[in-house]
Amino acid sequence: MTEQLIAKQDQASPRTLALAERLRTAIGAAKVLTDPSQLRTYECDGLEAFRVRPGVVVLAEERDDVVRTVKLCAEAGIPFVARGSGTGLSGGAVPVADGVLIVLTRLRRILDVDPDNARMTVEPGVINLAVSRAAAPNGQAYAPDPSSQQVCSIGGNVAENSGGAHCLKYGFTVNHVMGAEVVLPDGKVVHLGGSAPEHPGYDLLGAFVGSEGTLGVVTSVTVRLIKVPEAVQTMLVGFHSVADAAGTVSDIIAAGILPAAIEMMDALAIEAAEAAVQCNYPAGAAAVLVIELDGPGVEVAEQFDHVETLAQARNAFETRIAQDDEERALMWRGRKSAFAAVGRISPSYYVQDGVIPRTRLPEILADIDALAERADLRVANVFHAGDGNLHPLILFDDAVPGATQAAEELGFAILDLCIDAGGSITGEHGVGIEKKSKMASQFTAADLDTMQLVRCAFDPDGLANPGKVFPTPRLCGERPGVRTAGTAPDPTLGEVF
Amino acid sequence: MTEQLIAKQDQASPRTLALAERLRTAIGAAKVLTDPSQLRTYECDGLEAFRVRPGVVVLAEERDDVVRTVKLCAEAGIPFVARGSGTGLSGGAVPVADGVLIVLTRLRRILDVDPDNARMTVEPGVINLAVSRAAAPNGQAYAPDPSSQQVCSIGGNVAENSGGAHCLKYGFTVNHVMGAEVVLPDGKVVHLGGSAPEHPGYDLLGAFVGSEGTLGVVTSVTVRLIKVPEAVQTMLVGFHSVADAAGTVSDIIAAGILPAAIEMMDALAIEAAEAAVQCNYPAGAAAVLVIELDGPGVEVAEQFDHVETLAQARNAFETRIAQDDEERALMWRGRKSAFAAVGRISPSYYVQDGVIPRTRLPEILADIDALAERADLRVANVFHAGDGNLHPLILFDDAVPGATQAAEELGFAILDLCIDAGGSITGEHGVGIEKKSKMASQFTAADLDTMQLVRCAFDPDGLANPGKVFPTPRLCGERPGVRTAGTAPDPTLGEVF
């Protein structure tokens, strides 16, 4: 169906081509692409199943390119989608057919480094890892570390509220973004947040982070930096049962220990990682935990012993402690390669992203097993165990008729488990195109209406990344309570004081 | 001027009295007050300079009382203000004349305690300290601790995004509220957030926390709990200069130590506290720091020594370490009583609340001194030094003509210093009525317009706590970009997938 659409739209409509001409005049012809062969590159993001060719691609080089592009889109009533590195896994940066795709990768300047206040301001195309690299000479780092951190951009992280292995201790992107300059869908430039810890008025920055491009385009981001911890220690623990591994996770948290990361992989994920990167994980393990502690040396040492004791009480059969950076890197290589590694043991795979209360891990993992068996599919589990963020990898063979659909259905059934357990349909990958139909299971109609109020307030014409996140296409004029000018007297008491 | 208003409005208008009758039928006559002598109690909150008598007071006892009241207000087009314990310092709970005041103090049930997931769900009238008390048997606590924690309510904390001495390490209310049930200004009940660490869609909970009652009324709050730290150690350090005390604060943070609290008081604040509670602070100190560390015992012990060394390097002339809970309580008594204590040494005082980057403390404190001298007023400084949250207490004699105005002007001049330094006009007390005129200094017109977009989306008729937070009364219909039904085609791609 998607392929058909692309075939029909080899060339943008005359209306969009006319906008392209105005864009060329406004920001320079070299930054505006309309040649179908050039546009192909931008058809999809990391969720490759969804492909749509845009009408125009803008390669923005400075903030004003974004402002002018958004303004011209608003005038023409043509939708736009912002794109960072294109590594997102939920289709959030899939273009709108015949619309404009604003590519932000060339906006990659570091604008300000303020080690005294532990802040850095960067353009949205700056790569996640580049922030930590620029902070390193001052002994500081940027905490959120998605597995894609070598390629994903800060702007994309802001759109998706990205997490990473270390968000158990350090929190998500929203906990590290202090301020942002944003181009609203009408082209107005506003500043949300700032460098002070608290601000009056509505915390719109918090609502903007994770809004998946539906409220505007970010053009600069001020992040807070953490001090690089004095000590880091990593251990790899093997268990003969998934339940024991999950129980150890709960025991560690219950003991008041907050590791920087607790990652879990089951036997099938271990098998895949072993085939791909020879990480030499404990043989015969039903599950492994990668546990990393950081902080003052004396604290890490004491807590590390405590964690080891807790794991042994849950029948851990092998515990390895990284003796140097090389061993530590090897332990992480198995975990970080797991998604790609699954490609070694299956023709195709589909990764899901759901959240459950940590205390229900063993039970939900058993339920996933049961669902997988019923669907006659294999599921490899790799996840951020400490905060209950599951990443089931569903293995299938796309050459088998119906297998793709069966994998998708299993993925959605797993999300239903997450919702029923009081969790969430996404931990860090976002809703995008992929999971918008699930929003109606996660939220009541009133809850979704309330989000729609904000969407319509920022973007009444629905031009910013339309067709993402929300399940039901809806006219903003349809929302209840909208007023036309002059009918709503404001009973403010301003004049009394 | 305010007094005149009250005199004129001894009795509510017929329209509001008619609403009161409908309220009596809907929720029970005993919960609806209209007798002027009963209404007097509710004329002001902790900012006693602003007094307005409401038309009706509703003493809600359950959630549905709030829902019905808000719905009837919406139908009648009569504004409402929610009130918790009334301890706010910026006038956020000052009633609207002839409007409805919804008092939430009777909604004080603890609805759910979930120690395994470290969550508690409470009604908005529950007292802040009661949450920690209910969590204590499980070794858990609620971290945000305003000085008013023995009387202030969780609902009020949510409205103001309250902080406290320990928010340096633990963050503000927004960092501890996981979910809320909210009655929107049209009476619809929605759920924001939830107990999972991450949720899809817009983070409207983050925007709601700190919205000072302008987006709706909270009827239940799910908070996260922290584990009570293994060890707590408190020290009191005396300095001969404010600059040395401020320098020590910066040195501690720069060393990568994150104390639970770093509080600072200057000589005048110490003098007041001494007169009030005989806290026996070091004699002759130009400034004292109260520094508290918590965490694993071994970490606290090591960092405590480090802090002592840093203070001595900045010429601390006396360091006392609390040997037991009683000594610790005495150290805190001086700090926590400081606001009230100033009443001992001055006929009147006015407390401000501003934020500056921590690194600029010595410089800004000198600027405040200069401003005070020019205004011929004394200023006692008491503040959360670790996060740069100043609480200057301006001493004046309200019997002297013009003195009240001079104190107010000095307070606002101090806020200008905060803004110029890249800080904020409020750290934790909110904008309310008091500081709404300052919002235009803190924010650009475009930034304020963007907040107004959200306000109008939630509350197009301006019924929820009108006249607070925003400087300029404005009709929602005036906002740019508003559309009437049917004019805005939504170019969603929903049908493609």
PDB file of N, CA and C in Angstrom, chain A residues 131-141 228:
ATOM      1  N   VAL A 131      28.135  15.573  22.807  1.00  0.00           N
ATOM      2  CA  VAL A 131      27.932  16.440  23.974  1.00  0.00           C
ATOM      3  C   VAL A 131      28.853  15.980  25.108  1.00  0.00           C
ATOM      4  N   SER A 132      28.831  14.683  25.384  1.00  0.00           N
ATOM      5  CA  SER A 132      29.711  14.162  26.438  1.00  0.00           C
ATOM      6  C   SER A 132      31.176  14.370  26.083  1.00  0.00           C
ATOM      7  N   ARG A 133      31.513  14.218  24.799  1.00  0.00           N
ATOM      8  CA  ARG A 133      32.918  14.420  24.390  1.00  0.00           C
ATOM      9  C   ARG A 133      33.343  15.866  24.643  1.00  0.00           C
ATOM     10  N   ALA A 134      32.435  16.814  24.333  1.00  0.00           N
ATOM     11  CA  ALA A 134      32.784  18.230  24.523  1.00  0.00           C
ATOM     12  C   ALA A 134      32.843  18.581  26.002  1.00  0.00           C
ATOM     13  N   ALA A 135      32.132  17.812  26.833  1.00  0.00           N
ATOM     14  CA  ALA A 135      32.103  18.086  28.273  1.00  0.00           C
ATOM     15  C   ALA A 135      33.255  17.401  29.007  1.00  0.00           C
ATOM     16  N   ALA A 136      33.841  16.379  28.381  1.00  0.00           N
ATOM     17  CA  ALA A 136      34.839  15.540  29.051  1.00  0.00           C
ATOM     18  C   ALA A 136      36.040  16.309  29.613  1.00  0.00           C
ATOM     19  N   PRO A 137      36.589  17.306  28.879  1.00  0.00           N
ATOM     20  CA  PRO A 137      37.761  18.018  29.428  1.00  0.00           C
ATOM     21  C   PRO A 137      37.481  18.664  30.785  1.00  0.00           C
ATOM     22  N   ASN A 138      36.199  18.928  31.087  1.00  0.00           N
ATOM     23  CA  ASN A 138      35.842  19.505  32.384  1.00  0.00           C
ATOM     24  C   ASN A 138      35.387  18.449  33.385  1.00  0.00           C
ATOM     25  N   GLY A 139      35.583  17.189  33.059  1.00  0.00           N
ATOM     26  CA  GLY A 139      35.170  16.122  33.980  1.00  0.00           C
ATOM     27  C   GLY A 139      33.664  15.972  34.050  1.00  0.00           C
ATOM     28  N   GLN A 140      32.968  16.415  32.995  1.00  0.00           N
ATOM     29  CA  GLN A 140      31.507  16.339  32.996  1.00  0.00           C
ATOM     30  C   GLN A 140      31.012  15.467  31.834  1.00  0.00           C
ATOM     31  N   ALA A 141      29.727  15.126  31.877  1.00  0.00           N
ATOM     32  CA  ALA A 141      29.153  14.283  30.832  1.00  0.00           C
ATOM     33  C   ALA A 141      27.670  14.569  30.711  1.00  0.00           C
ATOM     34  N   VAL A 228      31.417  13.490  35.908  1.00  0.00           N
ATOM     35  CA  VAL A 228      31.778  12.102  35.642  1.00  0.00           C
ATOM     36  C   VAL A 228      32.034  11.423  36.992  1.00  0.00           C
TER      37      VAL A 228
END
